Amino acid sequence: MSTPVCDFVKAYAEKNGARFHMPGHKGKSLIGFEEYDITEIDGADNLFAPNGIIAESEENAGRLFGCDTFYSTSGSTLCIQAMLHLVALYARSRGEEPFILAGRNAHKAFVNACALLGIKIGWLFSECGTYHSCALTPPTVEKALSSGKKPSAVYVTSPDYLGNILDIKGISAVCKKHGVLLCVDNAHGAYLKFLPQSCHPIDLGADICCDSAHKTLPALTGGAYLHIAKTAPRMFSERAVSSLALFSSSSPSYLILQSLDMVNECLPEFRKQLENFLPKAERLKNALLQRGFTLVGDEKLKLTLATKRIGFTGAQLAAVLESKNIFPEFYDPDFLVLMLSPLNNDDELEGLSRALLSLEKKPEIKTPFPPLPRPKQAFSVRETIFRESEVLPASQCLGRVCACAAISCPPAVPLVVCGERIDESVLESFAYYGVESCAVIKE
């Protein structure tokens, strides 16, 4: 497959010309990549008005994913912002106020975008799980759509940070039955398209989704895709570029664009590597299960351990691994998440296996995680972000209204959303997850 962006930048760098344009390093080496770091000079095209090499590269990506695909150099956050702007435009074109039913484990980028766009949110909760997960099922969505106000869209996160995958095909069927759009935060699942049998949301019926190319494909950090199904409202593809431009820098990184461009060429080989890697990952998981480990989630390239079952908190187990030069993706009191890839070689996989299987287990830690808070909404998310706020110790926040998402990244899933009143259950979660302060509306 052609790599038009990479080819152009390489040819330009080889000219060794006098650069009287941005960036200020002028192609002179400081870190080592500067000669390939350019701006929108003649021939380089423009990400937010593409008609040349970027347009060609995005078309290449679209053919690989089987949909209309647009690049982001600002991660899935930008794609989520654009996705919600398109939903809001579509709702208003139909004379409706934009309203989205969303799984409660939505990334804070979703909440922030709804606040900026004035989109009303109705939260969907599951009856079990932690704040990272929201085990929505087709019947759950059916019940929500059959009662109350009809939303403009349903928004779900799948896979979630722990590796749980929803029944997107079933949820899509329910949404189509009710004439409601389905939006999927697939940031952790770009590789799902390249499994022996695709499990990508677009192939399972989603109207629009985001993928973080840098999370599970060999792209630079910040590379992401906005995917739009061929069956989605036509205006989605027609307006996608302007929606992306609305929130993005006008100086997108050409290093990240080259990375996305090169990934197109790599993906056929990545598909083969993935097929060969999956049995290795499965053998590791089976070995851990046989040794009494408890695994969470059903995502192929995530290894999520419920660490308390073997007598460790997530932080304690992460420290053990890091002492052996093995670095996990995420940990908290209950879980440790490792993200696997075909680019992890056999030595790395074997080192991880030895480190885990040689652990001396301790008595199970039986302290449960707190119930997921369901605080009451005092103000809309949009109204809240324009109110004056102050930061207080968490212990002094009872009864106050949260002014912004209270959780770190990762996993960036808020325990309490801006505009919600902080109750005892929220304080319990704050204490458990180590949230020491919170921004609240000034009274």
Short mmCIF file of C-alpha atoms in Angstrom, two decimals:
data_model
loop_
_atom_site.label_atom_id
_atom_site.label_comp_id
_atom_site.label_asym_id
_atom_site.label_seq_id
_atom_site.Cartn_x
_atom_site.Cartn_y
_atom_site.Cartn_z
CA MET A 1 0.00 0.00 0.00
CA SER A 2 1.24 3.50 -0.79
CA THR A 3 2.59 5.80 1.95
CA PRO A 4 2.14 9.23 0.37
CA VAL A 5 2.76 11.30 3.52
CA CYS A 6 5.95 9.46 4.44
CA ASP A 7 7.19 9.57 0.85
CA PHE A 8 6.66 13.33 0.58
CA VAL A 9 8.35 14.15 3.88
CA LYS A 10 11.31 11.85 3.15
CA ALA A 11 11.83 13.44 -0.25
CA TYR A 12 11.61 16.91 1.27
CA ALA A 13 14.13 16.06 4.00
CA GLU A 14 16.57 14.70 1.43
CA LYS A 15 16.57 18.04 -0.40
CA ASN A 16 18.27 19.54 2.67
CA GLY A 17 16.75 22.86 1.65
CA ALA A 18 16.69 26.14 3.53
CA ARG A 19 13.59 26.06 5.74
CA PHE A 20 12.15 29.53 6.08
CA HIS A 21 8.95 28.13 7.59
CA MET A 22 7.82 26.59 10.85
CA PRO A 23 8.89 24.72 13.00
CA GLY A 24 11.60 26.80 14.58
CA HIS A 25 14.17 23.99 14.71
CA LYS A 26 14.48 24.31 10.89
CA GLY A 27 15.13 20.60 10.55
CA LYS A 28 18.34 20.73 12.60
CA SER A 29 18.79 17.78 14.93
CA LEU A 30 18.10 18.23 18.64
CA ILE A 31 16.45 14.93 19.52
CA GLY A 32 16.90 13.21 16.17
CA PHE A 33 13.62 13.36 14.26
CA GLU A 34 13.56 17.08 13.39
CA GLU A 35 14.25 16.71 9.67
CA TYR A 36 10.93 14.86 9.35
CA ASP A 37 8.97 17.38 11.42
CA ILE A 38 7.34 19.81 9.00
CA THR A 39 4.29 22.02 8.62
CA GLU A 40 1.77 22.64 5.84
CA ILE A 41 4.24 23.66 3.12
CA ASP A 42 3.43 23.33 -0.59
CA GLY A 43 2.65 19.71 -1.35
CA ALA A 44 2.24 18.64 2.29
CA ASP A 45 -1.57 18.94 2.16
CA ASN A 46 -3.67 20.07 5.13
CA LEU A 47 -5.28 17.68 7.63
CA PHE A 48 -8.40 19.83 7.90
CA ALA A 49 -8.74 20.56 4.17
CA PRO A 50 -7.22 17.42 2.67
CA ASN A 51 -7.05 17.08 -1.10
CA GLY A 52 -3.58 15.61 -1.63
CA ILE A 53 -1.29 13.22 0.21
CA ILE A 54 -3.29 13.23 3.47
CA ALA A 55 -6.55 12.61 1.64
CA GLU A 56 -4.89 9.70 -0.19
CA SER A 57 -3.55 8.26 3.06
CA GLU A 58 -6.94 8.53 4.80
CA GLU A 59 -8.54 6.75 1.85
CA ASN A 60 -5.97 3.97 2.26
CA ALA A 61 -6.93 3.66 5.94
CA GLY A 62 -10.62 3.69 5.04
CA ARG A 63 -10.15 0.78 2.67
CA LEU A 64 -8.41 -1.20 5.40
CA PHE A 65 -11.18 -0.52 7.92
CA GLY A 66 -14.07 -0.70 5.43
CA CYS A 67 -15.56 2.70 6.26
CA ASP A 68 -14.91 6.44 5.97
CA THR A 69 -11.82 7.11 8.09
CA PHE A 70 -10.36 10.41 9.26
CA TYR A 71 -7.07 11.00 11.06
CA SER A 72 -6.49 12.63 14.43
CA THR A 73 -3.10 13.65 15.80
CA SER A 74 -4.74 14.53 19.12
CA GLY A 75 -5.73 11.02 20.14
CA SER A 76 -9.23 9.65 20.59
CA THR A 77 -10.12 12.71 22.65
CA LEU A 78 -10.38 14.76 19.45
CA CYS A 79 -12.36 11.99 17.77
CA ILE A 80 -14.82 11.88 20.70
CA GLN A 81 -15.27 15.64 20.50
CA ALA A 82 -15.93 15.47 16.76
CA MET A 83 -18.22 12.45 17.15
CA LEU A 84 -20.40 14.29 19.66
CA HIS A 85 -20.43 17.47 17.56
CA LEU A 86 -21.72 15.43 14.62
CA VAL A 87 -24.42 13.87 16.81
CA ALA A 88 -25.43 17.34 18.02
CA LEU A 89 -25.57 18.65 14.45
CA TYR A 90 -27.69 15.70 13.37
CA ALA A 91 -30.09 16.11 16.30
CA ARG A 92 -30.54 19.81 15.63
CA SER A 93 -31.08 19.17 11.90
CA ARG A 94 -34.09 17.12 13.01
CA GLY A 95 -35.36 19.85 15.33
CA GLU A 96 -34.23 17.99 18.47
CA GLU A 97 -32.15 19.04 21.44
CA PRO A 98 -29.12 16.73 21.56
CA PHE A 99 -29.44 14.13 24.30
CA ILE A 100 -27.22 11.06 24.71
CA LEU A 101 -27.67 7.94 26.83
CA ALA A 102 -24.18 6.88 27.88
CA GLY A 103 -22.59 4.07 29.82
CA ARG A 104 -21.40 5.46 33.14
CA ASN A 105 -17.78 4.40 32.50
CA ALA A 106 -17.36 7.04 29.79
CA HIS A 107 -13.97 8.75 29.56
CA LYS A 108 -13.86 12.29 30.91
CA ALA A 109 -13.31 13.49 27.31
CA PHE A 110 -16.95 12.54 26.69
CA VAL A 111 -18.17 14.54 29.68
CA ASN A 112 -16.07 17.57 28.75
CA ALA A 113 -17.24 17.49 25.14
CA CYS A 114 -20.90 17.28 26.20
CA ALA A 115 -20.32 20.26 28.48
CA LEU A 116 -18.81 22.35 25.67
CA LEU A 117 -21.50 21.35 23.18
CA GLY A 118 -24.47 21.64 25.52
CA ILE A 119 -25.44 17.99 25.11
CA LYS A 120 -27.62 16.55 27.86
CA ILE A 121 -26.53 13.20 29.30
CA GLY A 122 -28.59 10.35 30.66
CA TRP A 123 -26.44 7.79 32.43
CA LEU A 124 -26.77 4.04 31.95
CA PHE A 125 -25.60 1.95 34.91
CA SER A 126 -24.93 -1.76 35.21
CA GLU A 127 -25.75 -3.67 38.37
CA CYS A 128 -22.26 -5.03 38.95
CA GLY A 129 -18.65 -4.08 38.42
CA THR A 130 -16.37 -1.20 39.28
CA TYR A 131 -16.29 2.34 38.00
CA HIS A 132 -14.01 1.22 35.12
CA SER A 133 -16.71 -0.99 33.65
CA CYS A 134 -20.35 -0.77 32.69
CA ALA A 135 -21.66 -4.17 31.65
CA LEU A 136 -24.47 -2.95 29.42
CA THR A 137 -26.47 -5.59 27.58
CA PRO A 138 -28.99 -5.34 24.73
CA PRO A 139 -31.89 -5.83 27.21
CA THR A 140 -30.52 -3.02 29.39
CA VAL A 141 -30.38 -0.69 26.40
CA GLU A 142 -33.80 -1.88 25.20
CA LYS A 143 -35.31 -1.06 28.57
CA ALA A 144 -33.74 2.39 28.60
CA LEU A 145 -34.92 3.19 25.07
CA SER A 146 -38.43 1.91 25.74
CA SER A 147 -38.96 4.23 28.67
CA GLY A 148 -38.37 7.91 29.05
CA LYS A 149 -37.11 10.44 26.54
CA LYS A 150 -35.75 9.11 23.26
CA PRO A 151 -32.06 10.03 22.93
CA SER A 152 -30.20 11.25 19.88
CA ALA A 153 -27.68 8.46 20.39
CA VAL A 154 -26.45 5.73 22.69
CA TYR A 155 -22.78 6.00 23.65
CA VAL A 156 -20.81 3.04 24.99
CA THR A 157 -17.20 2.27 25.83
CA SER A 158 -15.99 -1.07 24.49
CA PRO A 159 -13.43 -2.42 25.21
CA ASP A 160 -13.17 -0.78 28.60
CA TYR A 161 -9.96 -0.21 30.53
CA LEU A 162 -10.09 -3.67 32.11
CA GLY A 163 -10.66 -5.44 28.80
CA ASN A 164 -14.40 -6.11 28.97
CA ILE A 165 -16.13 -6.12 25.58
CA LEU A 166 -19.82 -5.38 25.10
CA ASP A 167 -22.25 -7.09 22.72
CA ILE A 168 -22.01 -4.29 20.16
CA LYS A 169 -23.90 -6.28 17.53
CA GLY A 170 -26.84 -6.82 19.89
CA ILE A 171 -26.82 -3.24 21.18
CA SER A 172 -26.67 -1.98 17.60
CA ALA A 173 -29.74 -4.02 16.68
CA VAL A 174 -31.66 -2.47 19.59
CA CYS A 175 -30.58 1.04 18.61
CA LYS A 176 -31.61 0.50 14.99
CA LYS A 177 -34.98 -0.83 16.13
CA HIS A 178 -35.57 2.45 17.98
CA GLY A 179 -34.05 4.68 15.30
CA VAL A 180 -31.20 5.80 17.56
CA LEU A 181 -27.55 6.23 16.59
CA LEU A 182 -24.86 4.09 18.22
CA CYS A 183 -21.53 5.73 19.08
CA VAL A 184 -18.66 3.60 20.41
CA ASP A 185 -15.51 4.64 22.22
CA ASN A 186 -13.29 1.91 20.77
CA ALA A 187 -10.06 3.64 21.79
CA HIS A 188 -8.63 0.38 23.15
CA GLY A 189 -9.82 -1.76 20.25
CA ALA A 190 -8.32 -0.63 16.94
CA TYR A 191 -6.75 -4.08 16.55
CA LEU A 192 -10.17 -5.78 16.72
CA LYS A 193 -10.52 -5.19 12.97
CA PHE A 194 -7.50 -7.39 12.31
CA LEU A 195 -8.45 -10.46 14.33
CA PRO A 196 -9.10 -13.62 12.27
CA GLN A 197 -12.76 -12.62 12.55
CA SER A 198 -13.27 -8.88 12.88
CA CYS A 199 -14.90 -7.67 16.10
CA HIS A 200 -14.58 -4.01 15.18
CA PRO A 201 -17.60 -1.85 16.16
CA ILE A 202 -18.15 -0.61 12.60
CA ASP A 203 -18.41 -4.22 11.39
CA LEU A 204 -20.83 -4.98 14.23
CA GLY A 205 -23.28 -2.17 13.44
CA ALA A 206 -21.98 1.00 15.14
CA ASP A 207 -22.67 4.22 13.25
CA ILE A 208 -19.51 6.00 14.36
CA CYS A 209 -16.55 5.21 16.59
CA CYS A 210 -13.06 6.29 17.60
CA ASP A 211 -9.93 4.14 17.62
CA SER A 212 -6.64 5.05 19.24
CA ALA A 213 -4.09 3.78 16.72
CA HIS A 214 -1.35 4.30 19.29
CA LYS A 215 -2.92 2.05 21.93
CA THR A 216 -2.96 -1.28 20.11
CA LEU A 217 -1.46 -0.62 16.66
CA PRO A 218 2.17 0.43 16.00
CA ALA A 219 1.47 4.18 15.76
CA LEU A 220 2.99 7.09 17.65
CA THR A 221 1.19 8.40 20.73
CA GLY A 222 -1.61 10.74 19.64
CA GLY A 223 -2.45 8.91 16.43
CA ALA A 224 -6.15 8.03 16.22
CA TYR A 225 -9.00 7.42 13.80
CA LEU A 226 -12.57 8.65 13.51
CA HIS A 227 -14.52 5.91 11.70
CA ILE A 228 -17.92 6.49 10.12
CA ALA A 229 -20.06 3.64 8.81
CA LYS A 230 -21.28 3.76 5.23
CA THR A 231 -24.83 3.48 6.60
CA ALA A 232 -24.49 6.45 8.99
CA PRO A 233 -26.21 9.76 8.21
CA ARG A 234 -24.50 11.27 5.16
CA MET A 235 -23.79 14.50 6.99
CA PHE A 236 -21.40 12.64 9.31
CA SER A 237 -18.83 12.10 6.57
CA GLU A 238 -19.59 15.44 4.94
CA ARG A 239 -19.00 17.37 8.15
CA ALA A 240 -16.37 15.18 9.85
CA VAL A 241 -13.35 17.28 8.86
CA SER A 242 -14.92 20.54 10.03
CA SER A 243 -15.97 18.89 13.30
CA LEU A 244 -12.42 17.66 13.90
CA ALA A 245 -11.01 21.09 13.05
CA LEU A 246 -13.36 22.73 15.53
CA PHE A 247 -11.49 21.26 18.49
CA SER A 248 -8.00 20.61 17.15
CA SER A 249 -4.82 22.60 16.83
CA SER A 250 -4.34 24.11 13.38
CA SER A 251 -0.78 22.70 13.55
CA PRO A 252 -1.24 18.91 13.61
CA SER A 253 1.91 16.85 14.07
CA TYR A 254 3.37 15.61 10.80
CA LEU A 255 5.37 13.05 12.76
CA ILE A 256 2.11 11.49 13.93
CA LEU A 257 0.61 11.80 10.45
CA GLN A 258 3.60 9.93 9.00
CA SER A 259 3.12 7.28 11.67
CA LEU A 260 -0.54 6.80 10.74
CA ASP A 261 0.43 6.72 7.07
CA MET A 262 3.07 4.04 7.65
CA VAL A 263 0.69 1.96 9.77
CA ASN A 264 -1.45 1.50 6.64
CA GLU A 265 1.46 -0.27 4.97
CA CYS A 266 2.21 -2.32 8.11
CA LEU A 267 -1.32 -3.54 8.81
CA PRO A 268 -1.37 -6.55 6.44
CA GLU A 269 1.81 -7.83 8.11
CA PHE A 270 0.42 -6.85 11.55
CA ARG A 271 -2.63 -9.02 10.82
CA LYS A 272 -0.33 -12.02 10.27
CA GLN A 273 1.73 -11.18 13.36
CA LEU A 274 -1.45 -10.89 15.41
CA GLU A 275 -2.73 -14.26 14.25
CA ASN A 276 0.58 -15.87 15.27
CA PHE A 277 0.67 -14.01 18.59
CA LEU A 278 -2.83 -14.83 19.82
CA PRO A 279 -2.03 -18.48 20.75
CA LYS A 280 0.99 -17.26 22.75
CA ALA A 281 -1.17 -14.81 24.68
CA GLU A 282 -3.77 -17.52 25.27
CA ARG A 283 -1.12 -19.93 26.58
CA LEU A 284 0.09 -17.31 29.04
CA LYS A 285 -3.44 -16.68 30.27
CA ASN A 286 -4.15 -20.40 30.64
CA ALA A 287 -0.91 -20.90 32.58
CA LEU A 288 -1.92 -18.14 34.97
CA LEU A 289 -5.41 -19.59 35.42
CA GLN A 290 -3.92 -22.98 36.23
CA ARG A 291 -1.77 -21.36 38.91
CA GLY A 292 -4.82 -19.83 40.59
CA PHE A 293 -4.76 -16.32 39.14
CA THR A 294 -8.08 -14.61 38.47
CA LEU A 295 -8.29 -12.86 35.10
CA VAL A 296 -10.77 -10.14 34.18
CA GLY A 297 -12.21 -9.27 30.78
CA ASP A 298 -12.35 -11.05 27.45
CA GLU A 299 -10.15 -8.83 25.31
CA LYS A 300 -7.45 -10.80 23.48
CA LEU A 301 -4.62 -8.30 23.96
CA LYS A 302 -5.31 -7.31 27.56
CA LEU A 303 -4.10 -9.26 30.55
CA THR A 304 -6.01 -7.97 33.57
CA LEU A 305 -5.33 -9.55 36.93
CA ALA A 306 -7.63 -9.33 39.96
CA THR A 307 -4.63 -9.01 42.24
CA LYS A 308 -6.26 -9.25 45.66
CA ARG A 309 -7.06 -12.92 45.02
CA ILE A 310 -3.32 -13.65 45.28
CA GLY A 311 -2.72 -11.31 48.21
CA PHE A 312 -1.49 -8.19 46.40
CA THR A 313 -2.94 -4.82 45.62
CA GLY A 314 -2.48 -3.71 42.05
CA ALA A 315 0.17 -1.23 43.19
CA GLN A 316 2.12 -3.90 45.08
CA LEU A 317 2.15 -6.26 42.11
CA ALA A 318 3.13 -3.42 39.77
CA ALA A 319 6.11 -2.69 42.06
CA VAL A 320 7.21 -6.33 41.86
CA LEU A 321 7.05 -6.29 38.07
CA GLU A 322 8.78 -2.94 37.76
CA SER A 323 11.64 -4.23 39.91
CA LYS A 324 12.13 -6.81 37.14
CA ASN A 325 12.05 -4.12 34.42
CA ILE A 326 8.47 -4.99 33.37
CA PHE A 327 6.13 -2.02 33.18
CA PRO A 328 2.33 -2.42 33.25
CA GLU A 329 -0.25 -0.10 31.72
CA PHE A 330 -2.39 0.54 34.80
CA TYR A 331 -3.00 -0.52 38.38
CA ASP A 332 -5.27 0.40 41.26
CA PRO A 333 -6.16 -1.29 44.57
CA ASP A 334 -7.87 -4.22 42.82
CA PHE A 335 -6.47 -4.68 39.34
CA LEU A 336 -3.32 -4.67 37.28
CA VAL A 337 -3.59 -4.23 33.50
CA LEU A 338 -0.95 -5.33 31.01
CA MET A 339 -1.42 -4.57 27.32
CA LEU A 340 -0.03 -7.25 25.04
CA SER A 341 1.00 -6.87 21.41
CA PRO A 342 2.54 -8.91 18.60
CA LEU A 343 5.40 -6.43 18.93
CA ASN A 344 6.16 -7.87 22.38
CA ASN A 345 8.82 -10.43 21.46
CA ASP A 346 9.09 -13.95 22.86
CA ASP A 347 11.74 -12.93 25.40
CA GLU A 348 9.49 -10.20 26.80
CA LEU A 349 6.51 -12.53 26.99
CA GLU A 350 8.61 -15.22 28.66
CA GLY A 351 9.98 -12.71 31.16
CA LEU A 352 6.46 -11.64 32.09
CA SER A 353 5.38 -15.26 32.42
CA ARG A 354 8.32 -16.09 34.72
CA ALA A 355 7.74 -13.02 36.86
CA LEU A 356 4.06 -13.82 37.43
CA LEU A 357 4.30 -17.59 37.76
CA SER A 358 7.16 -17.33 40.26
CA LEU A 359 5.21 -15.07 42.62
CA GLU A 360 4.80 -16.29 46.16
CA LYS A 361 1.10 -15.91 46.76
CA LYS A 362 -0.19 -14.43 49.96
CA PRO A 363 -3.55 -14.76 51.76
CA GLU A 364 -6.37 -13.22 49.77
CA ILE A 365 -7.11 -9.58 50.53
CA LYS A 366 -10.84 -9.55 51.16
CA THR A 367 -11.44 -5.80 51.32
CA PRO A 368 -14.08 -5.20 48.62
CA PHE A 369 -14.12 -2.23 46.33
CA PRO A 370 -16.88 0.26 47.15
CA PRO A 371 -20.22 0.28 45.33
CA LEU A 372 -20.30 2.52 42.27
CA PRO A 373 -21.64 5.95 43.32
CA ARG A 374 -24.86 7.20 41.75
CA PRO A 375 -24.85 10.83 42.87
CA LYS A 376 -27.71 13.17 42.03
CA GLN A 377 -27.34 15.84 39.35
CA ALA A 378 -27.62 19.37 40.74
CA PHE A 379 -26.64 21.29 37.58
CA SER A 380 -26.08 20.38 33.94
CA VAL A 381 -22.49 19.66 32.93
CA ARG A 382 -22.47 22.75 30.72
CA GLU A 383 -23.81 25.06 33.42
CA THR A 384 -21.27 23.68 35.87
CA ILE A 385 -18.12 24.38 33.83
CA PHE A 386 -18.93 28.11 33.73
CA ARG A 387 -19.46 28.43 37.47
CA GLU A 388 -16.77 29.65 39.85
CA SER A 389 -15.06 26.80 41.67
CA GLU A 390 -12.59 26.05 44.42
CA VAL A 391 -10.46 23.04 45.32
CA LEU A 392 -11.10 21.49 48.74
CA PRO A 393 -9.80 18.45 50.60
CA ALA A 394 -12.03 15.51 49.72
CA SER A 395 -13.13 15.18 53.34
CA GLN A 396 -14.69 18.66 53.19
CA CYS A 397 -16.69 18.06 50.00
CA LEU A 398 -19.76 16.30 51.40
CA GLY A 399 -22.88 17.96 50.00
CA ARG A 400 -20.92 20.13 47.60
CA VAL A 401 -21.33 20.05 43.81
CA CYS A 402 -18.45 18.65 41.79
CA ALA A 403 -16.99 21.18 39.36
CA CYS A 404 -14.88 18.81 37.23
CA ALA A 405 -14.14 15.13 36.76
CA ALA A 406 -12.48 13.70 39.87
CA ILE A 407 -10.11 10.94 38.78
CA SER A 408 -6.65 10.67 37.30
CA CYS A 409 -5.69 9.46 33.85
CA PRO A 410 -5.44 6.55 33.40
CA PRO A 411 -8.22 5.47 33.44
CA ALA A 412 -9.86 8.93 33.24
CA VAL A 413 -13.31 7.55 34.13
CA PRO A 414 -14.88 10.01 36.60
CA LEU A 415 -16.06 8.77 39.98
CA VAL A 416 -18.29 11.84 40.09
CA VAL A 417 -19.24 14.02 37.13
CA CYS A 418 -19.29 17.81 37.10
CA GLY A 419 -22.67 19.05 38.27
CA GLU A 420 -23.29 16.10 40.58
CA ARG A 421 -23.65 16.50 44.33
CA ILE A 422 -21.01 14.68 46.35
CA ASP A 423 -22.60 12.22 48.80
CA GLU A 424 -21.25 9.64 51.24
CA SER A 425 -20.81 7.01 48.54
CA VAL A 426 -18.62 9.40 46.54
CA LEU A 427 -16.48 10.14 49.60
CA GLU A 428 -16.11 6.41 50.20
CA SER A 429 -14.83 5.98 46.65
CA PHE A 430 -12.53 8.99 46.99
CA ALA A 431 -10.94 7.44 50.08
CA TYR A 432 -10.61 4.02 48.47
CA TYR A 433 -9.02 5.25 45.24
CA GLY A 434 -6.82 7.87 46.86
CA VAL A 435 -8.57 11.03 45.64
CA GLU A 436 -7.38 13.62 48.14
CA SER A 437 -9.02 16.78 46.77
CA CYS A 438 -11.83 17.82 44.49
CA ALA A 439 -12.89 20.95 42.64
CA VAL A 440 -16.37 22.03 43.74
CA ILE A 441 -18.69 24.91 42.85
CA LYS A 442 -18.19 27.89 45.11
CA GLU A 443 -21.13 28.56 47.38
#
